[in-house]
Amino acid sequence: MVGNELHPESRTLSDWLRQLERIHPKTIEMGLERIDYVRAELGLVPSFPIITVGGTNGKGSSCAMMEAILSHAGYRVGCYTSPHLLRYNERVRVGRQEASDDELCNSFRAVESARIRAGVSLTYFEFGTLAAMELFIRAEVDIAILEVGLGGRLDAVNIFDADCAVLTSVDFDHMDYLGNTREEIGWEKAGIFRRGKAAVCAEPDIPASVRNHAKAIGANLIHIGEQFGYSSNADASAWSYWGSGGKRHSLPYPALRGACQLLNASASLAALDCIRDRLPITMSDIRQGLLDVAWPGRFQVLPGRPVTVLDVAHNPSAAGVLASSLDSMGRYRKTYAVFAMLKDKDIAGVARALAARVDIWLIAGIDAPRGASADEVIRVLEEEGIGREGPGGGGEKTILAFSDPAAAYAFACEQVSRDGKGNDRICVFGSFHTVAEVLRYRTAVEHG
């Protein structure tokens, strides 16, 4: 059992993570007062520039692109993203390398000591955010890129002032916390903007609340289509960007696949333009960064057969992008969907966005406090008119239930292999849990 009886010096990373799940009664508690007390106790005052990235979708991809480009320019980059797929270490990177267990434990000990002195509790994410910044300061990074966990205005990363804020998109998600309209959600997300600092917005349909908030606080709003933008060559062999740093032509497509990645890439370049006086980059840095950027679980096509697409899409907007990306892959005889979601997400909206691209639904439950069971997901699909029998009749079941995503994926692989047509694909989506379980299964199979 992990608790006060375990001395902080003897705790492993696993011990710490279990402890973090216990020390605060709520998974999410909006507000910055408690975390600010602990930040002050720690004396965390970054001397390096900070780029904070918020938005409904596209945050992680944008962080990864900026991290890759700046790293190719020779800068020591600290990058904090969430959630992770397989290891907590994925969340905290320095020089494009995951932080080690020892490094994280050292930072956790520092935060815990300060938390006790401050006499407050911290959520899992708040604790991790302070630990990441403590690690970045100790590692003497040249810049930190911070991904917002939820919203923006009251998110833990917003305790640190951004030299440049990036708002990738505004759509419906986390409505219990952020509001029921795009105007309300946009206002919450625009809370990462700062007076006199750049605020890059890659959402084409910008809510008035975002524009009004930027004006009210005196932020320098840089909106796509107005102060920066992009275009693709007629033959789709390259693309061009224009912004405050000038025009850049013949850029390679990002190594990240998906219909939205040029939008994310252009927002990333606009943000880097905003800090070019402090951290200049070259065309070569941009090209190399775009070519080798990696971000697992975002329209990730696994090597080999069967063709497997992994995507953590868990809201209708992200599912719509996934649908467009699937269309761009060409024609497949059948698409098997391994689908599992959290019960507090818009299951119906995600299913509707992808219904026309899926032939066989393999529904799994998620073994987590917020996880929906397979029966709960199937009930939603049937209410949406996605029935159990194929359109041609004959008793072919188009929806099947499984205990977990790994079992659903194993069944899909068997079906594709048994069929032997060689032109089927499997798409795994719905949540980070869904993708992570399939990745763990694949790793286990590959290692015997």
Short mmCIF file of C-alpha atoms in Angstrom, two decimals, residues 23-269:
data_model
loop_
_atom_site.label_atom_id
_atom_site.label_comp_id
_atom_site.label_asym_id
_atom_site.label_seq_id
_atom_site.Cartn_x
_atom_site.Cartn_y
_atom_site.Cartn_z
CA ILE A 23 -4.10 12.92 -2.37
CA HIS A 24 -6.94 14.99 -3.86
CA PRO A 25 -10.61 14.03 -3.67
CA LYS A 26 -11.41 15.21 -7.22
CA THR A 27 -9.89 14.28 -10.56
CA ILE A 28 -10.66 17.77 -11.88
CA GLU A 29 -11.00 20.94 -9.82
CA MET A 30 -10.94 24.15 -11.79
CA GLY A 31 -9.08 27.10 -10.30
CA LEU A 32 -5.54 28.39 -9.86
CA GLU A 33 -5.39 29.47 -6.22
CA ARG A 34 -4.11 26.20 -4.72
CA ILE A 35 -1.54 25.53 -7.43
CA ASP A 36 -0.30 29.12 -7.16
CA TYR A 37 0.41 28.64 -3.46
CA VAL A 38 2.58 25.63 -4.27
CA ARG A 39 4.25 27.34 -7.24
CA ALA A 40 5.25 30.22 -4.92
CA GLU A 41 6.61 27.76 -2.33
CA LEU A 42 8.68 26.12 -5.06
CA GLY A 43 9.88 29.49 -6.36
CA LEU A 44 9.14 28.49 -9.94
CA VAL A 45 9.92 31.54 -12.08
CA PRO A 46 10.88 30.41 -15.60
CA SER A 47 13.54 32.52 -17.30
CA PHE A 48 12.88 30.98 -20.73
CA PRO A 49 10.04 31.74 -23.16
CA ILE A 50 6.83 29.72 -22.91
CA ILE A 51 4.40 28.73 -25.64
CA THR A 52 1.05 27.57 -24.26
CA VAL A 53 -1.20 25.57 -26.59
CA GLY A 54 -4.96 25.22 -26.06
CA GLY A 55 -7.87 24.13 -28.20
CA THR A 56 -10.43 21.37 -28.60
CA ASN A 57 -8.34 19.35 -31.07
CA GLY A 58 -4.89 19.68 -32.62
CA LYS A 59 -3.04 20.69 -29.44
CA GLY A 60 -0.69 17.73 -29.21
CA SER A 61 0.16 17.70 -32.91
CA SER A 62 1.00 21.41 -32.82
CA CYS A 63 3.19 20.93 -29.74
CA ALA A 64 5.02 18.08 -31.43
CA MET A 65 5.69 20.11 -34.60
CA MET A 66 7.09 23.09 -32.71
CA GLU A 67 9.16 20.76 -30.54
CA ALA A 68 10.64 19.04 -33.61
CA ILE A 69 11.43 22.28 -35.49
CA LEU A 70 13.01 24.02 -32.48
CA SER A 71 15.02 20.91 -31.66
CA HIS A 72 16.41 20.80 -35.19
CA ALA A 73 17.42 24.43 -34.70
CA GLY A 74 19.61 23.29 -31.81
CA TYR A 75 17.45 24.48 -28.91
CA ARG A 76 16.90 22.46 -25.75
CA VAL A 77 13.12 22.14 -25.70
CA GLY A 78 10.96 21.19 -22.74
CA CYS A 79 7.56 19.85 -23.82
CA TYR A 80 4.66 18.98 -21.50
CA THR A 81 1.64 17.21 -23.01
CA SER A 82 -1.21 15.03 -21.81
CA PRO A 83 -2.63 12.51 -21.46
CA HIS A 84 -0.12 9.74 -22.11
CA LEU A 85 -0.73 6.51 -24.01
CA LEU A 86 1.54 3.91 -22.41
CA ARG A 87 3.90 5.62 -19.92
CA TYR A 88 3.57 8.73 -17.77
CA ASN A 89 7.09 9.67 -18.94
CA GLU A 90 5.62 10.53 -22.36
CA ARG A 91 4.11 13.67 -20.83
CA VAL A 92 7.43 15.32 -19.94
CA ARG A 93 10.18 15.57 -22.54
CA VAL A 94 13.49 17.42 -22.68
CA GLY A 95 15.42 17.47 -25.93
CA ARG A 96 12.72 15.18 -27.44
CA GLN A 97 13.59 12.51 -24.86
CA GLU A 98 11.12 11.31 -22.26
CA ALA A 99 12.04 12.25 -18.70
CA SER A 100 13.45 9.31 -16.76
CA ASP A 101 11.77 7.79 -13.72
CA ASP A 102 14.47 9.27 -11.49
CA GLU A 103 14.06 12.76 -12.93
CA LEU A 104 10.31 12.66 -12.45
CA CYS A 105 10.59 11.28 -8.92
CA ASN A 106 13.02 14.07 -7.98
CA SER A 107 10.54 16.67 -9.24
CA PHE A 108 7.61 14.95 -7.53
CA ARG A 109 9.51 15.05 -4.22
CA ALA A 110 10.14 18.77 -4.62
CA VAL A 111 6.47 19.45 -5.38
CA GLU A 112 5.24 17.28 -2.51
CA SER A 113 7.47 19.09 -0.02
CA ALA A 114 6.18 22.45 -1.24
CA ARG A 115 2.59 21.22 -1.23
CA ILE A 116 2.85 20.17 2.41
CA ARG A 117 4.37 23.52 3.35
CA ALA A 118 1.55 25.32 1.53
CA GLY A 119 -1.04 23.19 3.31
CA VAL A 120 -3.18 22.48 0.22
CA SER A 121 -4.12 19.54 -1.97
CA LEU A 122 -3.40 19.24 -5.68
CA THR A 123 -5.08 17.24 -8.41
CA TYR A 124 -3.09 14.69 -10.40
CA PHE A 125 -2.73 17.11 -13.32
CA GLU A 126 -1.82 20.11 -11.14
CA PHE A 127 0.87 18.11 -9.39
CA GLY A 128 2.25 16.87 -12.70
CA THR A 129 2.26 20.36 -14.21
CA LEU A 130 4.36 21.80 -11.39
CA ALA A 131 6.69 18.81 -11.52
CA ALA A 132 7.19 19.28 -15.27
CA MET A 133 8.08 22.96 -14.87
CA GLU A 134 10.40 22.20 -11.95
CA LEU A 135 12.15 19.64 -14.15
CA PHE A 136 12.40 22.07 -17.08
CA ILE A 137 13.95 24.77 -14.92
CA ARG A 138 16.42 22.30 -13.44
CA ALA A 139 17.27 21.04 -16.97
CA GLU A 140 17.91 24.63 -18.13
CA VAL A 141 15.77 24.35 -21.25
CA ASP A 142 15.75 27.13 -23.83
CA ILE A 143 11.97 27.10 -24.20
CA ALA A 144 8.95 25.29 -22.74
CA ILE A 145 5.90 24.21 -24.74
CA LEU A 146 2.90 23.53 -22.50
CA GLU A 147 -0.30 21.81 -23.63
CA VAL A 148 -3.50 22.82 -21.83
CA GLY A 149 -5.24 19.91 -20.14
CA LEU A 150 -8.80 21.25 -20.07
CA GLY A 151 -10.11 24.63 -21.18
CA GLY A 152 -7.50 27.28 -20.56
CA ARG A 153 -8.50 30.06 -18.18
CA LEU A 154 -8.50 27.84 -15.07
CA ASP A 155 -6.18 25.09 -16.32
CA ALA A 156 -3.04 24.34 -14.33
CA VAL A 157 -0.61 25.30 -17.12
CA ASN A 158 -2.13 28.79 -17.13
CA ILE A 159 -0.34 29.49 -13.85
CA PHE A 160 2.64 30.32 -16.07
CA ASP A 161 2.44 33.33 -18.39
CA ALA A 162 2.72 32.48 -22.06
CA ASP A 163 5.01 34.54 -24.29
CA CYS A 164 2.88 33.19 -27.13
CA ALA A 165 -0.49 31.45 -26.79
CA VAL A 166 -1.84 29.15 -29.50
CA LEU A 167 -5.54 28.34 -29.84
CA THR A 168 -5.81 25.49 -32.33
CA SER A 169 -9.59 25.01 -32.53
CA VAL A 170 -12.85 25.68 -30.71
CA ASP A 171 -15.52 23.00 -30.65
CA PHE A 172 -17.75 21.08 -28.27
CA ASP A 173 -16.08 19.02 -25.53
CA HIS A 174 -15.96 19.13 -21.73
CA MET A 175 -19.19 21.13 -21.74
CA ASP A 176 -19.79 20.41 -18.03
CA TYR A 177 -16.80 22.65 -17.29
CA LEU A 178 -16.51 25.00 -20.26
CA GLY A 179 -20.06 25.88 -21.29
CA ASN A 180 -22.68 24.78 -23.79
CA THR A 181 -21.94 27.17 -26.67
CA ARG A 182 -18.88 27.85 -28.81
CA GLU A 183 -18.88 31.41 -27.47
CA GLU A 184 -18.62 30.19 -23.87
CA ILE A 185 -16.05 27.53 -24.72
CA GLY A 186 -13.99 29.98 -26.79
CA TRP A 187 -13.91 32.49 -23.93
CA GLU A 188 -12.61 29.85 -21.52
CA LYS A 189 -9.94 28.72 -23.97
CA ALA A 190 -8.88 32.32 -24.69
CA GLY A 191 -7.97 32.61 -21.01
CA ILE A 192 -4.39 31.62 -21.92
CA PHE A 193 -3.92 34.92 -23.81
CA ARG A 194 -1.75 37.59 -22.16
CA ARG A 195 -1.67 41.37 -22.44
CA GLY A 196 0.87 42.57 -24.99
CA LYS A 197 1.69 39.01 -26.11
CA ALA A 198 0.93 37.09 -29.29
CA ALA A 199 -2.27 35.01 -29.40
CA VAL A 200 -2.26 32.74 -32.47
CA CYS A 201 -5.72 31.45 -33.42
CA ALA A 202 -5.97 28.65 -36.01
CA GLU A 203 -9.75 28.31 -35.71
CA PRO A 204 -11.13 29.66 -39.02
CA ASP A 205 -14.61 30.21 -37.58
CA ILE A 206 -13.40 32.24 -34.62
CA PRO A 207 -16.02 32.89 -31.92
CA ALA A 208 -16.63 36.56 -31.22
CA SER A 209 -15.81 35.87 -27.57
CA VAL A 210 -12.21 34.99 -28.50
CA ARG A 211 -11.72 38.13 -30.57
CA ASN A 212 -13.40 40.30 -27.92
CA HIS A 213 -11.33 38.85 -25.09
CA ALA A 214 -8.08 39.42 -26.98
CA LYS A 215 -9.08 43.04 -27.57
CA ALA A 216 -10.22 43.57 -23.97
CA ILE A 217 -6.94 42.45 -22.43
CA GLY A 218 -4.69 43.91 -25.13
CA ALA A 219 -3.40 40.64 -26.57
CA ASN A 220 -2.01 40.65 -30.11
CA LEU A 221 -4.49 38.39 -31.94
CA ILE A 222 -2.98 36.62 -34.95
CA HIS A 223 -5.80 34.90 -36.81
CA ILE A 224 -5.53 32.42 -39.66
CA GLY A 225 -6.59 33.97 -42.96
CA GLU A 226 -5.80 37.44 -41.66
CA GLN A 227 -2.25 37.57 -40.25
CA PHE A 228 -1.09 34.13 -41.41
CA GLY A 229 -2.20 31.32 -43.67
CA TYR A 230 -1.20 28.49 -45.97
CA SER A 231 -1.86 27.03 -49.40
CA SER A 232 -1.19 23.67 -51.00
CA ASN A 233 0.46 23.18 -54.38
CA ALA A 234 -1.87 22.06 -57.17
CA ASP A 235 -0.26 18.62 -57.30
CA ALA A 236 -0.20 18.34 -53.47
CA SER A 237 3.56 17.79 -53.59
CA ALA A 238 4.34 20.66 -51.21
CA TRP A 239 2.73 23.59 -49.43
CA SER A 240 3.43 27.24 -48.65
CA TYR A 241 3.06 29.37 -45.54
CA TRP A 242 2.80 33.13 -45.10
CA GLY A 243 2.94 35.13 -41.89
CA SER A 244 4.77 37.89 -40.04
CA GLY A 245 8.09 36.20 -40.75
CA GLY A 246 7.47 36.31 -44.49
CA LYS A 247 6.59 33.60 -47.00
CA ARG A 248 7.98 30.09 -47.01
CA HIS A 249 7.49 28.02 -50.13
CA SER A 250 8.01 24.36 -51.10
CA LEU A 251 7.54 23.04 -47.56
CA PRO A 252 7.23 19.27 -47.14
CA TYR A 253 4.01 17.86 -45.80
CA PRO A 254 4.26 17.02 -42.09
CA ALA A 255 5.10 13.42 -41.26
CA LEU A 256 1.88 13.39 -39.22
CA ARG A 257 -0.97 12.08 -41.34
CA GLY A 258 -4.43 13.56 -41.38
CA ALA A 259 -6.58 16.18 -43.07
CA CYS A 260 -5.96 18.85 -40.43
CA GLN A 261 -2.19 18.79 -40.21
CA LEU A 262 -1.47 21.71 -42.57
CA LEU A 263 -3.71 23.84 -40.33
CA ASN A 264 -1.75 22.72 -37.27
CA ALA A 265 1.56 23.22 -39.06
CA SER A 266 0.70 26.75 -40.13
CA ALA A 267 -0.34 27.66 -36.57
CA SER A 268 2.95 26.23 -35.32
CA LEU A 269 4.95 28.34 -37.78
#
